[in-house]
């Protein structure tokens, strides 16, 4: 094959070397040419960090390159978090880094050895020309990729520039671990990401929000035209002053170092005919979870492997090989980008965590991407997690340093035995609003299963306020009595408390049962739906709701009040006002569904007026010793919807009105939504409300593992976690989580008749005791705390 490579960075060079090496294994030889606009010894940046997984792939693919790299590695295990005058360390992480310049030298030498042609200080020919004269064109031409721009209609790129500012520097101070320095300066919070790359220096990245950057005067210093390769020396001088205590007299090195904002690059497609984009041209991931060089070299390895497999199979189908590469590699990159986005946003929002104590802050920063978790840290450094457990217990006044999910909690005056909540889940099996034996077994079983708080589904305040004909209600005596059976069972047979979620469907009512077509209108038996404005959930599909009059709003408020009275008499311990998911009160809060021109529409404070009126009226009749919470949609997942800043105002208003906690969900307000769905995807909103307002929150949304629950709670992102579908899969989810974690205490109370089942049953044959065949046992050495100590 004739292969053109545009860009002679690590990704392009490594691909060239691997492709030629693999061709040699088949007795073939490619004609591979690399064009690089810069000189051979030009490099931008200082050090490159690799994971053990990536290094394993490099070792397998090309032992020669790996051996050369290994000689250069700075290797260490620890992460140090410098915060509020303390240094908190965690070990067992495993890092390997090297000089980027030295990496380029190794790869250039390998390419020359294998017969790959490299043209330095040379612009590549036009990509259209290359595509016609070569079998394959590999474009690794970086963040500003000209190839990506040329074929933008095919690749469909999106470039998202973020708010924070950072500058990439080096220092001759050789750090002995990965370092996070978080500094409260006169201008605001700034952070340093630092790590060693060889015996002579370390990478030293300074980052801050744009507001802090401007306040510190960096915007003024950077407001000029820069020559190619020129560094922002005035800003670097100020950094030397600001971080003199960190540098301890050591020098700061610059290399084309200027302030930039991180740009996340995504492409819908990576392949156009025989042209493929790779590395930063195809994707970027924030530097806080790994280097772009690492990702580019992984791309190179995957692409070379896919081409080699096609050649081995004999057909040599380039199109098939490129399609396989894109499908295989893109899934990995998307997962990395999700983690990187979580990490990036954590650092953008870092000021909301500076009230935390150093140990909790350190746990928070280490688990920010959701890839490293409570259990993962416990494997890497059990002593660190034990310290965190001890801190959490002391922080809440508990004598038992157990996993945080089993620590007691309090909502208002209501005490809970643990921090697990069974999330409200509609069952759609009621008749005329009447809960049945199904609800008794469903909710009673979850209470027996160990959760601290069990929530009902949305219980509707009127027949017209139901979502479907199968929704429960609380508007008559028979319903009240039936709910009383449920609460009596929970209180008599478990340690759980039970909460009532009260709501009105608004414009999303009169729809089919979930399994007949969720949010689809009824074929017959329709009832008229009402809302703040005549905005249907799905244009042309759902009913256009009738706009409520002031008199009708008063009547609905009174229905909430009457249902709350009945709920108190039915024995519920807590009442949650459902103001999320596009139902009536949520529809008032969102600008998408509230287009009123009276005092109940307009800005967020006006849109809040009716939901607060309802909350206040209910709070008046709900017993004072029993708490009320509110579920909100913190974002509508559309550009014209409710923003996080508005959601903070909503949460503040409900707390001021008497809410003991905010149950933070998102979306379901409009069918136009585009949620960023994924594991724990709504938790950042609970996190923001809790840490910016100091308000207790419940996190909810694809939280399905006890590991995620412990991670969220220990990091201070929420006070409780609401688990939905995992409880449908396993009604005893909490008790089984306790068994998996070897916990047997008051936070996981087993019903007395179930005590014989407290041990995990055997699942099949197990090998008997093994003989000792080693003079020295493996393991037992504790956490690895290697620190980089150059010879």
PDB file of C-alpha atoms in Angstrom, residues 133-342:
ATOM      1  CA  UNK A 133      -2.299   9.107  -5.357  1.00  0.00           C
ATOM      2  CA  UNK A 134      -2.304   6.955  -2.224  1.00  0.00           C
ATOM      3  CA  UNK A 135      -4.269   3.945  -1.031  1.00  0.00           C
ATOM      4  CA  UNK A 136      -4.727   5.443   2.451  1.00  0.00           C
ATOM      5  CA  UNK A 137      -4.424   8.910   3.961  1.00  0.00           C
ATOM      6  CA  UNK A 138      -4.071   9.113   7.756  1.00  0.00           C
ATOM      7  CA  UNK A 139      -4.688  12.633   9.053  1.00  0.00           C
ATOM      8  CA  UNK A 140      -3.250  13.292  12.500  1.00  0.00           C
ATOM      9  CA  UNK A 141      -2.904  17.012  11.957  1.00  0.00           C
ATOM     10  CA  UNK A 142      -4.033  18.078  15.403  1.00  0.00           C
ATOM     11  CA  UNK A 143      -6.672  20.207  17.042  1.00  0.00           C
ATOM     12  CA  UNK A 144      -6.834  22.654  14.121  1.00  0.00           C
ATOM     13  CA  UNK A 145      -6.982  19.851  11.551  1.00  0.00           C
ATOM     14  CA  UNK A 146      -7.181  21.165   7.986  1.00  0.00           C
ATOM     15  CA  UNK A 147      -8.296  17.729   6.795  1.00  0.00           C
ATOM     16  CA  UNK A 148     -11.198  17.704   9.236  1.00  0.00           C
ATOM     17  CA  UNK A 149     -12.200  21.160   8.005  1.00  0.00           C
ATOM     18  CA  UNK A 150     -11.924  20.119   4.337  1.00  0.00           C
ATOM     19  CA  UNK A 151     -14.351  17.227   4.828  1.00  0.00           C
ATOM     20  CA  UNK A 152     -16.465  18.783   7.576  1.00  0.00           C
ATOM     21  CA  UNK A 153     -19.682  17.885   5.741  1.00  0.00           C
ATOM     22  CA  UNK A 154     -18.709  14.214   6.062  1.00  0.00           C
ATOM     23  CA  UNK A 155     -17.002  14.124   9.473  1.00  0.00           C
ATOM     24  CA  UNK A 156     -19.589  16.506  11.034  1.00  0.00           C
ATOM     25  CA  UNK A 157     -17.282  17.823  13.767  1.00  0.00           C
ATOM     26  CA  UNK A 158     -18.335  19.713  16.885  1.00  0.00           C
ATOM     27  CA  UNK A 159     -15.769  21.816  18.738  1.00  0.00           C
ATOM     28  CA  UNK A 160     -16.807  22.895  22.219  1.00  0.00           C
ATOM     29  CA  UNK A 161     -14.581  25.527  23.809  1.00  0.00           C
ATOM     30  CA  UNK A 162     -14.857  25.580  27.588  1.00  0.00           C
ATOM     31  CA  UNK A 163     -14.713  28.445  30.073  1.00  0.00           C
ATOM     32  CA  UNK A 164     -11.598  27.691  32.115  1.00  0.00           C
ATOM     33  CA  UNK A 165      -8.180  29.048  31.139  1.00  0.00           C
ATOM     34  CA  UNK A 166      -4.961  27.084  31.456  1.00  0.00           C
ATOM     35  CA  UNK A 167      -1.303  27.429  30.489  1.00  0.00           C
ATOM     36  CA  UNK A 168       1.043  24.497  29.880  1.00  0.00           C
ATOM     37  CA  UNK A 169       4.432  24.964  31.532  1.00  0.00           C
ATOM     38  CA  UNK A 170       7.367  22.989  32.862  1.00  0.00           C
ATOM     39  CA  UNK A 171       9.640  23.329  35.851  1.00  0.00           C
ATOM     40  CA  UNK A 172      13.043  22.018  36.819  1.00  0.00           C
ATOM     41  CA  UNK A 173      11.549  21.048  40.165  1.00  0.00           C
ATOM     42  CA  UNK A 174      11.228  17.265  39.953  1.00  0.00           C
ATOM     43  CA  UNK A 175       8.006  16.231  41.664  1.00  0.00           C
ATOM     44  CA  UNK A 176       8.009  12.794  43.297  1.00  0.00           C
ATOM     45  CA  UNK A 177       4.290  12.098  42.664  1.00  0.00           C
ATOM     46  CA  UNK A 178       1.287  13.371  40.762  1.00  0.00           C
ATOM     47  CA  UNK A 179       0.474  16.708  42.363  1.00  0.00           C
ATOM     48  CA  UNK A 180      -2.710  18.705  42.693  1.00  0.00           C
ATOM     49  CA  UNK A 181      -2.120  22.107  44.299  1.00  0.00           C
ATOM     50  CA  UNK A 182      -5.335  23.998  45.027  1.00  0.00           C
ATOM     51  CA  UNK A 183      -4.671  27.563  46.090  1.00  0.00           C
ATOM     52  CA  UNK A 184      -6.985  30.253  47.423  1.00  0.00           C
ATOM     53  CA  UNK A 185      -5.437  33.373  45.941  1.00  0.00           C
ATOM     54  CA  UNK A 186      -6.609  36.998  46.374  1.00  0.00           C
ATOM     55  CA  UNK A 187      -8.280  36.601  42.971  1.00  0.00           C
ATOM     56  CA  UNK A 188     -10.009  33.269  43.576  1.00  0.00           C
ATOM     57  CA  UNK A 189      -9.226  29.573  43.344  1.00  0.00           C
ATOM     58  CA  UNK A 190      -6.399  28.410  41.084  1.00  0.00           C
ATOM     59  CA  UNK A 191      -5.085  24.891  40.639  1.00  0.00           C
ATOM     60  CA  UNK A 192      -1.892  23.243  39.469  1.00  0.00           C
ATOM     61  CA  UNK A 193      -1.664  19.836  37.811  1.00  0.00           C
ATOM     62  CA  UNK A 194       1.927  18.621  38.111  1.00  0.00           C
ATOM     63  CA  UNK A 195       3.862  15.421  37.466  1.00  0.00           C
ATOM     64  CA  UNK A 196       7.485  14.408  36.811  1.00  0.00           C
ATOM     65  CA  UNK A 197       8.542  13.256  33.360  1.00  0.00           C
ATOM     66  CA  UNK A 198      12.245  12.517  33.860  1.00  0.00           C
ATOM     67  CA  UNK A 199      15.175  13.245  36.140  1.00  0.00           C
ATOM     68  CA  UNK A 200      15.329  16.887  35.070  1.00  0.00           C
ATOM     69  CA  UNK A 201      11.816  18.263  35.216  1.00  0.00           C
ATOM     70  CA  UNK A 202       8.059  18.158  35.631  1.00  0.00           C
ATOM     71  CA  UNK A 203       4.977  19.274  33.786  1.00  0.00           C
ATOM     72  CA  UNK A 204       3.332  22.239  35.514  1.00  0.00           C
ATOM     73  CA  UNK A 205      -0.170  23.232  34.300  1.00  0.00           C
ATOM     74  CA  UNK A 206      -1.917  26.234  35.855  1.00  0.00           C
ATOM     75  CA  UNK A 207      -5.712  26.384  35.478  1.00  0.00           C
ATOM     76  CA  UNK A 208      -8.533  28.628  36.704  1.00  0.00           C
ATOM     77  CA  UNK A 209     -11.965  29.877  35.706  1.00  0.00           C
ATOM     78  CA  UNK A 210     -12.122  32.747  33.235  1.00  0.00           C
ATOM     79  CA  UNK A 211     -13.520  35.009  35.971  1.00  0.00           C
ATOM     80  CA  UNK A 212     -10.496  34.375  38.218  1.00  0.00           C
ATOM     81  CA  UNK A 213      -8.185  34.693  35.195  1.00  0.00           C
ATOM     82  CA  UNK A 214      -9.551  38.148  34.423  1.00  0.00           C
ATOM     83  CA  UNK A 215      -9.533  39.263  38.058  1.00  0.00           C
ATOM     84  CA  UNK A 216      -5.874  38.226  38.367  1.00  0.00           C
ATOM     85  CA  UNK A 217      -4.969  40.446  35.415  1.00  0.00           C
ATOM     86  CA  UNK A 218      -3.996  37.649  33.055  1.00  0.00           C
ATOM     87  CA  UNK A 219      -6.562  38.740  30.454  1.00  0.00           C
ATOM     88  CA  UNK A 220      -4.882  42.124  30.202  1.00  0.00           C
ATOM     89  CA  UNK A 221      -1.411  40.563  29.957  1.00  0.00           C
ATOM     90  CA  UNK A 222      -2.537  38.151  27.243  1.00  0.00           C
ATOM     91  CA  UNK A 223      -4.342  40.797  25.174  1.00  0.00           C
ATOM     92  CA  UNK A 224      -1.850  41.080  22.334  1.00  0.00           C
ATOM     93  CA  UNK A 225      -0.753  39.386  19.121  1.00  0.00           C
ATOM     94  CA  UNK A 226       1.787  36.593  19.572  1.00  0.00           C
ATOM     95  CA  UNK A 227       4.502  35.471  17.198  1.00  0.00           C
ATOM     96  CA  UNK A 228       4.637  31.752  16.313  1.00  0.00           C
ATOM     97  CA  UNK A 229       6.210  29.838  19.188  1.00  0.00           C
ATOM     98  CA  UNK A 230       6.252  32.890  21.488  1.00  0.00           C
ATOM     99  CA  UNK A 231       5.356  32.355  25.156  1.00  0.00           C
ATOM    100  CA  UNK A 232       3.412  34.701  27.423  1.00  0.00           C
ATOM    101  CA  UNK A 233       6.333  35.729  29.618  1.00  0.00           C
ATOM    102  CA  UNK A 234       4.445  38.457  31.568  1.00  0.00           C
ATOM    103  CA  UNK A 235       1.864  35.894  32.679  1.00  0.00           C
ATOM    104  CA  UNK A 236       4.606  33.391  33.503  1.00  0.00           C
ATOM    105  CA  UNK A 237       6.336  35.993  35.695  1.00  0.00           C
ATOM    106  CA  UNK A 238       3.088  36.485  37.619  1.00  0.00           C
ATOM    107  CA  UNK A 239       2.692  32.715  37.996  1.00  0.00           C
ATOM    108  CA  UNK A 240       6.204  32.571  39.491  1.00  0.00           C
ATOM    109  CA  UNK A 241       5.085  35.116  42.086  1.00  0.00           C
ATOM    110  CA  UNK A 242       1.757  33.466  42.843  1.00  0.00           C
ATOM    111  CA  UNK A 243       3.242  29.991  43.271  1.00  0.00           C
ATOM    112  CA  UNK A 244       6.638  30.816  44.730  1.00  0.00           C
ATOM    113  CA  UNK A 245       5.874  28.518  47.683  1.00  0.00           C
ATOM    114  CA  UNK A 246       5.275  25.593  45.322  1.00  0.00           C
ATOM    115  CA  UNK A 247       8.301  26.270  43.121  1.00  0.00           C
ATOM    116  CA  UNK A 248      10.690  26.764  46.055  1.00  0.00           C
ATOM    117  CA  UNK A 249      13.153  28.726  43.934  1.00  0.00           C
ATOM    118  CA  UNK A 250      12.991  26.415  40.927  1.00  0.00           C
ATOM    119  CA  UNK A 251      12.628  27.691  37.400  1.00  0.00           C
ATOM    120  CA  UNK A 252       9.501  27.755  35.260  1.00  0.00           C
ATOM    121  CA  UNK A 253      10.041  26.557  31.693  1.00  0.00           C
ATOM    122  CA  UNK A 254       8.027  27.808  28.729  1.00  0.00           C
ATOM    123  CA  UNK A 255       7.500  26.231  25.332  1.00  0.00           C
ATOM    124  CA  UNK A 256       5.000  28.049  23.143  1.00  0.00           C
ATOM    125  CA  UNK A 257       3.174  28.564  26.455  1.00  0.00           C
ATOM    126  CA  UNK A 258       0.133  30.816  26.272  1.00  0.00           C
ATOM    127  CA  UNK A 259      -3.276  30.859  27.886  1.00  0.00           C
ATOM    128  CA  UNK A 260      -5.856  28.709  26.123  1.00  0.00           C
ATOM    129  CA  UNK A 261      -9.286  27.258  26.803  1.00  0.00           C
ATOM    130  CA  UNK A 262      -9.728  23.543  26.373  1.00  0.00           C
ATOM    131  CA  UNK A 263     -11.635  22.526  23.256  1.00  0.00           C
ATOM    132  CA  UNK A 264     -13.459  19.209  23.204  1.00  0.00           C
ATOM    133  CA  UNK A 265     -13.468  17.797  19.663  1.00  0.00           C
ATOM    134  CA  UNK A 266     -16.023  15.216  18.574  1.00  0.00           C
ATOM    135  CA  UNK A 267     -16.716  13.898  15.085  1.00  0.00           C
ATOM    136  CA  UNK A 268     -19.785  12.036  13.942  1.00  0.00           C
ATOM    137  CA  UNK A 269     -17.605  10.068  11.522  1.00  0.00           C
ATOM    138  CA  UNK A 270     -13.855   9.461  11.288  1.00  0.00           C
ATOM    139  CA  UNK A 271     -13.622   7.998   7.788  1.00  0.00           C
ATOM    140  CA  UNK A 272     -14.202   9.501   4.334  1.00  0.00           C
ATOM    141  CA  UNK A 273     -13.424   7.085   1.510  1.00  0.00           C
ATOM    142  CA  UNK A 274      -9.706   6.337   1.990  1.00  0.00           C
ATOM    143  CA  UNK A 275      -9.078   9.237   4.394  1.00  0.00           C
ATOM    144  CA  UNK A 276      -9.178   8.626   8.161  1.00  0.00           C
ATOM    145  CA  UNK A 277      -8.670  11.141  10.963  1.00  0.00           C
ATOM    146  CA  UNK A 278      -6.856  10.223  14.140  1.00  0.00           C
ATOM    147  CA  UNK A 279      -5.738  11.743  17.450  1.00  0.00           C
ATOM    148  CA  UNK A 280      -6.718  15.352  18.209  1.00  0.00           C
ATOM    149  CA  UNK A 281      -8.111  15.731  14.689  1.00  0.00           C
ATOM    150  CA  UNK A 282     -10.770  13.143  15.587  1.00  0.00           C
ATOM    151  CA  UNK A 283     -11.245  13.676  19.324  1.00  0.00           C
ATOM    152  CA  UNK A 284      -9.856  15.359  22.413  1.00  0.00           C
ATOM    153  CA  UNK A 285     -10.186  14.564  26.114  1.00  0.00           C
ATOM    154  CA  UNK A 286      -9.336  16.934  28.946  1.00  0.00           C
ATOM    155  CA  UNK A 287      -5.736  16.645  30.127  1.00  0.00           C
ATOM    156  CA  UNK A 288      -6.857  15.986  33.718  1.00  0.00           C
ATOM    157  CA  UNK A 289      -7.562  12.306  32.913  1.00  0.00           C
ATOM    158  CA  UNK A 290      -4.664  11.572  30.563  1.00  0.00           C
ATOM    159  CA  UNK A 291      -2.675  12.906  27.666  1.00  0.00           C
ATOM    160  CA  UNK A 292      -3.771  13.382  24.079  1.00  0.00           C
ATOM    161  CA  UNK A 293      -0.549  11.629  23.090  1.00  0.00           C
ATOM    162  CA  UNK A 294      -1.710   8.483  24.880  1.00  0.00           C
ATOM    163  CA  UNK A 295      -5.029   8.537  23.010  1.00  0.00           C
ATOM    164  CA  UNK A 296      -3.345   9.178  19.657  1.00  0.00           C
ATOM    165  CA  UNK A 297      -0.965   6.253  20.135  1.00  0.00           C
ATOM    166  CA  UNK A 298      -3.887   4.017  21.080  1.00  0.00           C
ATOM    167  CA  UNK A 299      -5.594   5.151  17.851  1.00  0.00           C
ATOM    168  CA  UNK A 300      -2.469   4.279  15.884  1.00  0.00           C
ATOM    169  CA  UNK A 301      -2.276   0.820  17.414  1.00  0.00           C
ATOM    170  CA  UNK A 302      -5.972   0.096  16.715  1.00  0.00           C
ATOM    171  CA  UNK A 303      -5.798   1.346  13.109  1.00  0.00           C
ATOM    172  CA  UNK A 304      -2.663  -0.646  12.339  1.00  0.00           C
ATOM    173  CA  UNK A 305      -4.228  -3.750  13.883  1.00  0.00           C
ATOM    174  CA  UNK A 306      -7.434  -3.430  11.825  1.00  0.00           C
ATOM    175  CA  UNK A 307      -5.452  -3.013   8.585  1.00  0.00           C
ATOM    176  CA  UNK A 308      -3.269  -6.004   9.492  1.00  0.00           C
ATOM    177  CA  UNK A 309      -6.300  -8.198  10.225  1.00  0.00           C
ATOM    178  CA  UNK A 310      -7.802  -7.332   6.849  1.00  0.00           C
ATOM    179  CA  UNK A 311      -4.514  -8.203   5.157  1.00  0.00           C
ATOM    180  CA  UNK A 312      -4.247 -11.506   7.042  1.00  0.00           C
ATOM    181  CA  UNK A 313      -7.713 -12.502   5.909  1.00  0.00           C
ATOM    182  CA  UNK A 314      -6.521 -12.143   2.345  1.00  0.00           C
ATOM    183  CA  UNK A 315      -9.135  -9.727   1.007  1.00  0.00           C
ATOM    184  CA  UNK A 316      -7.310  -6.574   2.088  1.00  0.00           C
ATOM    185  CA  UNK A 317     -10.611  -4.689   2.042  1.00  0.00           C
ATOM    186  CA  UNK A 318      -9.608  -1.174   3.097  1.00  0.00           C
ATOM    187  CA  UNK A 319     -13.160   0.060   3.539  1.00  0.00           C
ATOM    188  CA  UNK A 320     -14.026  -2.810   5.850  1.00  0.00           C
ATOM    189  CA  UNK A 321     -10.833  -2.301   7.855  1.00  0.00           C
ATOM    190  CA  UNK A 322     -11.508   1.405   8.329  1.00  0.00           C
ATOM    191  CA  UNK A 323     -15.128   0.749   9.321  1.00  0.00           C
ATOM    192  CA  UNK A 324     -13.964  -1.805  11.884  1.00  0.00           C
ATOM    193  CA  UNK A 325     -11.404   0.655  13.227  1.00  0.00           C
ATOM    194  CA  UNK A 326     -13.970   3.425  13.625  1.00  0.00           C
ATOM    195  CA  UNK A 327     -16.555   1.168  15.284  1.00  0.00           C
ATOM    196  CA  UNK A 328     -14.035  -0.420  17.639  1.00  0.00           C
ATOM    197  CA  UNK A 329     -12.064   2.645  18.598  1.00  0.00           C
ATOM    198  CA  UNK A 330     -14.899   5.164  18.716  1.00  0.00           C
ATOM    199  CA  UNK A 331     -16.686   3.300  21.519  1.00  0.00           C
ATOM    200  CA  UNK A 332     -13.507   3.440  23.623  1.00  0.00           C
ATOM    201  CA  UNK A 333     -12.952   7.129  22.894  1.00  0.00           C
ATOM    202  CA  UNK A 334     -16.551   8.064  23.715  1.00  0.00           C
ATOM    203  CA  UNK A 335     -16.200   6.366  27.090  1.00  0.00           C
ATOM    204  CA  UNK A 336     -12.961   8.252  27.694  1.00  0.00           C
ATOM    205  CA  UNK A 337     -14.562  11.524  26.639  1.00  0.00           C
ATOM    206  CA  UNK A 338     -17.464  11.017  29.063  1.00  0.00           C
ATOM    207  CA  UNK A 339     -14.993  10.557  31.904  1.00  0.00           C
ATOM    208  CA  UNK A 340     -12.948  13.510  30.674  1.00  0.00           C
ATOM    209  CA  UNK A 341     -16.031  15.707  30.500  1.00  0.00           C
ATOM    210  CA  UNK A 342     -16.922  14.852  34.092  1.00  0.00           C
TER     211      UNK A 342
END
